[in-house]
Amino acid sequence: MSEARTRLLNTASRLFYADGLRAVGIDRVIAEAQVTRATLYRHFPSKDDLLVAYLTQVGEAIRTRTDAARTSGADPDAIIRTIAQAIADEIQGAGFRGCAFLNAAAEYPDPEHPVHHAVLKHRQWFLTTMSELFAQTGKIDAEPAARHFVMLRDGAMVSGSLTDPRPICVTFLRGVEGLLVYRSGLEADTDEA
């Protein structure tokens, strides 16, 4: 990746996350990245291309963090807890402004728009990943548990951007524990039968 493309994408990513996708214009990105309009359009033919690249970069960071947890050698319950803790840490981080994907979906609700497609693609990957992890724990209802996890995450991301994130994160992590313990409860019921 060229230095100019990296600078453009990093600048756009910072601005889009802080101020919103529609609120940040191409002229502002060009000015803050200190590149020419021709340079921007050589790397990103349209603002939509730049927006999708931004979301792709955010998604790659999440994949990298998730893959690190998955390849740590820990058991599936611990991996799920590690992913949940990383989410809680993000929510409590400086400058947190919500989930980049949920924010993008709110600004681009048209299901045919490339930004909306990028959001759905990432969310499908995350749901599939969490379903696989919950299946590895031995849960008989891995996909519903994964959907529940994603819903808990979405709620924590939104709530954590609106109010004090600490109690939100405690509640989120407690909910994740409930998903993991619920499996144990089912196993105990089966063993007693």
CSV table of C-alpha atoms in Angstrom, one decimal:
chain,number,residue,atom,x,y,z
A,1,MET,CA,0.0,0.0,0.0
A,2,SER,CA,1.4,3.4,-1.0
A,3,GLU,CA,2.2,6.0,1.6
A,4,ALA,CA,-0.4,8.4,0.1
A,5,ARG,CA,-3.1,5.7,0.2
A,6,THR,CA,-2.3,4.8,3.8
A,7,ARG,CA,-2.4,8.5,4.8
A,8,LEU,CA,-5.7,9.0,3.0
A,9,LEU,CA,-7.3,5.9,4.5
A,10,ASN,CA,-6.0,6.6,8.0
A,11,THR,CA,-7.1,10.3,7.8
A,12,ALA,CA,-10.6,9.4,6.4
A,13,SER,CA,-11.0,6.6,9.0
A,14,ARG,CA,-10.3,9.0,11.9
A,15,LEU,CA,-12.7,11.6,10.5
A,16,PHE,CA,-15.5,9.2,9.5
A,17,TYR,CA,-15.4,7.6,13.0
A,18,ALA,CA,-15.3,10.9,14.9
A,19,ASP,CA,-17.7,13.0,12.8
A,20,GLY,CA,-19.8,10.6,10.7
A,21,LEU,CA,-19.7,9.2,7.2
A,22,ARG,CA,-22.0,11.7,5.6
A,23,ALA,CA,-20.8,14.7,7.5
A,24,VAL,CA,-17.2,14.4,6.3
A,25,GLY,CA,-16.7,15.6,2.8
A,26,ILE,CA,-13.9,14.7,0.3
A,27,ASP,CA,-12.5,18.2,0.5
A,28,ARG,CA,-11.9,17.8,4.2
A,29,VAL,CA,-10.2,14.4,3.8
A,30,ILE,CA,-8.0,15.9,1.1
A,31,ALA,CA,-7.0,18.9,3.2
A,32,GLU,CA,-6.3,16.9,6.3
A,33,ALA,CA,-4.4,14.1,4.5
A,34,GLN,CA,-2.5,16.8,2.6
A,35,VAL,CA,-2.9,15.2,-0.8
A,36,THR,CA,-4.3,16.4,-4.1
A,37,ARG,CA,-7.8,15.5,-5.4
A,38,ALA,CA,-6.2,13.5,-8.2
A,39,THR,CA,-4.3,11.4,-5.6
A,40,LEU,CA,-7.4,10.7,-3.7
A,41,TYR,CA,-9.3,9.6,-6.8
A,42,ARG,CA,-6.4,7.5,-8.1
A,43,HIS,CA,-6.7,5.4,-4.9
A,44,PHE,CA,-10.4,5.7,-4.3
A,45,PRO,CA,-12.5,6.4,-7.4
A,46,SER,CA,-15.5,7.6,-5.3
A,47,LYS,CA,-16.4,8.5,-1.7
A,48,ASP,CA,-18.3,5.2,-1.5
A,49,ASP,CA,-15.0,3.4,-2.3
A,50,LEU,CA,-13.3,5.3,0.5
A,51,LEU,CA,-16.1,4.5,2.9
A,52,VAL,CA,-16.0,0.8,2.1
A,53,ALA,CA,-12.2,0.8,2.5
A,54,TYR,CA,-12.7,2.4,5.9
A,55,LEU,CA,-15.1,-0.3,7.0
A,56,THR,CA,-12.9,-3.0,5.6
A,57,GLN,CA,-10.0,-1.6,7.6
A,58,VAL,CA,-12.1,-1.6,10.8
A,59,GLY,CA,-13.3,-5.1,10.0
A,60,GLU,CA,-9.7,-6.3,9.5
A,61,ALA,CA,-8.7,-5.0,12.9
A,62,ILE,CA,-11.6,-6.9,14.5
A,63,ARG,CA,-10.7,-10.1,12.5
A,64,THR,CA,-7.0,-9.8,13.6
A,65,ARG,CA,-8.0,-9.5,17.3
A,66,THR,CA,-10.5,-12.4,17.0
A,67,ASP,CA,-8.0,-14.6,15.2
A,68,ALA,CA,-5.4,-13.9,17.9
A,69,ALA,CA,-7.9,-15.1,20.5
A,70,ARG,CA,-8.9,-18.1,18.4
A,71,THR,CA,-5.3,-19.2,17.9
A,72,SER,CA,-4.2,-18.7,21.5
A,73,GLY,CA,-4.7,-22.3,22.5
A,74,ALA,CA,-7.3,-21.4,25.0
A,75,ASP,CA,-10.5,-23.4,25.4
A,76,PRO,CA,-13.6,-22.1,23.5
A,77,ASP,CA,-15.2,-20.6,26.6
A,78,ALA,CA,-12.0,-18.6,27.3
A,79,ILE,CA,-11.8,-17.5,23.7
A,80,ILE,CA,-15.4,-16.1,23.9
A,81,ARG,CA,-14.6,-14.4,27.2
A,82,THR,CA,-11.4,-12.8,25.6
A,83,ILE,CA,-13.5,-11.5,22.6
A,84,ALA,CA,-16.1,-10.1,25.0
A,85,GLN,CA,-13.4,-8.5,27.1
A,86,ALA,CA,-11.9,-6.9,24.0
A,87,ILE,CA,-15.3,-5.5,23.1
A,88,ALA,CA,-15.7,-4.1,26.7
A,89,ASP,CA,-12.2,-2.6,26.5
A,90,GLU,CA,-13.1,-0.9,23.2
A,91,ILE,CA,-16.3,0.5,24.6
A,92,GLN,CA,-14.3,2.0,27.6
A,93,GLY,CA,-11.6,3.3,25.3
A,94,ALA,CA,-10.8,7.0,24.8
A,95,GLY,CA,-12.8,8.5,21.9
A,96,PHE,CA,-15.3,5.7,21.7
A,97,ARG,CA,-18.2,6.7,19.5
A,98,GLY,CA,-20.1,3.5,19.0
A,99,CYS,CA,-19.7,0.7,16.6
A,100,ALA,CA,-18.4,1.8,13.2
A,101,PHE,CA,-20.6,-0.7,11.5
A,102,LEU,CA,-23.8,0.2,13.3
A,103,ASN,CA,-23.1,3.9,12.7
A,104,ALA,CA,-22.6,3.2,9.0
A,105,ALA,CA,-25.8,1.2,8.8
A,106,ALA,CA,-27.7,4.1,10.4
A,107,GLU,CA,-26.3,6.5,7.9
A,108,TYR,CA,-26.7,4.2,4.9
A,109,PRO,CA,-29.9,2.2,5.4
A,110,ASP,CA,-30.5,1.4,1.7
A,111,PRO,CA,-29.8,-2.3,1.4
A,112,GLU,CA,-28.5,-1.8,-2.1
A,113,HIS,CA,-25.8,0.7,-1.1
A,114,PRO,CA,-22.1,-0.5,-1.1
A,115,VAL,CA,-21.7,0.7,2.5
A,116,HIS,CA,-24.7,-1.3,3.6
A,117,HIS,CA,-23.3,-4.3,1.8
A,118,ALA,CA,-20.0,-3.9,3.7
A,119,VAL,CA,-21.8,-3.7,7.0
A,120,LEU,CA,-23.8,-6.9,6.3
A,121,LYS,CA,-20.7,-8.8,5.1
A,122,HIS,CA,-18.8,-8.0,8.3
A,123,ARG,CA,-21.8,-8.8,10.5
A,124,GLN,CA,-22.3,-12.1,8.8
A,125,TRP,CA,-18.6,-13.0,9.3
A,126,PHE,CA,-18.9,-12.1,13.0
A,127,LEU,CA,-22.1,-14.1,13.5
A,128,THR,CA,-20.6,-17.1,11.8
A,129,THR,CA,-17.4,-16.8,13.8
A,130,MET,CA,-19.3,-16.6,17.1
A,131,SER,CA,-21.6,-19.5,16.0
A,132,GLU,CA,-18.5,-21.7,15.4
A,133,LEU,CA,-17.0,-20.7,18.8
A,134,PHE,CA,-20.3,-21.5,20.7
A,135,ALA,CA,-20.5,-24.8,18.8
A,136,GLN,CA,-17.0,-25.6,20.0
A,137,THR,CA,-18.2,-25.1,23.6
A,138,GLY,CA,-20.6,-28.0,23.1
A,139,LYS,CA,-23.7,-25.9,23.1
A,140,ILE,CA,-26.6,-27.6,21.3
A,141,ASP,CA,-28.0,-24.1,20.4
A,142,ALA,CA,-24.8,-22.5,19.2
A,143,GLU,CA,-26.4,-20.3,16.5
A,144,PRO,CA,-29.1,-18.8,18.8
A,145,ALA,CA,-26.4,-18.3,21.5
A,146,ALA,CA,-24.2,-16.5,18.9
A,147,ARG,CA,-27.1,-14.3,17.8
A,148,HIS,CA,-27.7,-13.5,21.5
A,149,PHE,CA,-24.0,-12.6,21.9
A,150,VAL,CA,-24.2,-10.3,18.9
A,151,MET,CA,-27.3,-8.6,20.2
A,152,LEU,CA,-25.7,-8.1,23.6
A,153,ARG,CA,-22.6,-6.6,21.9
A,154,ASP,CA,-24.8,-4.3,19.7
A,155,GLY,CA,-26.7,-3.1,22.8
A,156,ALA,CA,-23.5,-2.5,24.7
A,157,MET,CA,-21.9,-0.6,21.8
A,158,VAL,CA,-24.8,1.7,21.5
A,159,SER,CA,-25.4,2.2,25.3
A,160,GLY,CA,-21.7,2.6,25.9
A,161,SER,CA,-21.5,5.5,23.6
A,162,LEU,CA,-24.4,7.3,25.3
A,163,THR,CA,-23.6,7.0,29.0
A,164,ASP,CA,-21.0,5.8,31.5
A,165,PRO,CA,-19.6,2.7,29.8
A,166,ARG,CA,-18.4,1.0,33.0
A,167,PRO,CA,-21.8,-0.4,34.1
A,168,ILE,CA,-22.7,-1.2,30.5
A,169,CYS,CA,-19.6,-3.3,30.1
A,170,VAL,CA,-20.3,-5.1,33.4
A,171,THR,CA,-23.8,-5.9,32.2
A,172,PHE,CA,-22.5,-7.1,28.8
A,173,LEU,CA,-19.9,-9.4,30.4
A,174,ARG,CA,-22.4,-10.7,32.8
A,175,GLY,CA,-24.7,-11.5,29.9
A,176,VAL,CA,-21.9,-13.4,28.1
A,177,GLU,CA,-21.2,-15.4,31.2
A,178,GLY,CA,-24.9,-16.3,31.3
A,179,LEU,CA,-24.7,-17.6,27.8
A,180,LEU,CA,-21.7,-19.8,28.7
A,181,VAL,CA,-23.2,-21.0,32.0
A,182,TYR,CA,-26.6,-21.7,30.5
A,183,ARG,CA,-24.9,-24.6,28.6
A,184,SER,CA,-23.6,-26.0,31.9
A,185,GLY,CA,-27.1,-25.8,33.3
A,186,LEU,CA,-28.5,-27.9,30.3
A,187,GLU,CA,-25.7,-30.4,30.8
A,188,ALA,CA,-26.5,-30.7,34.5
A,189,ASP,CA,-30.2,-31.3,33.7
A,190,THR,CA,-29.3,-34.0,31.2
A,191,ASP,CA,-26.9,-35.7,33.7
A,192,GLU,CA,-29.7,-35.8,36.3
A,193,ALA,CA,-32.2,-37.3,33.9
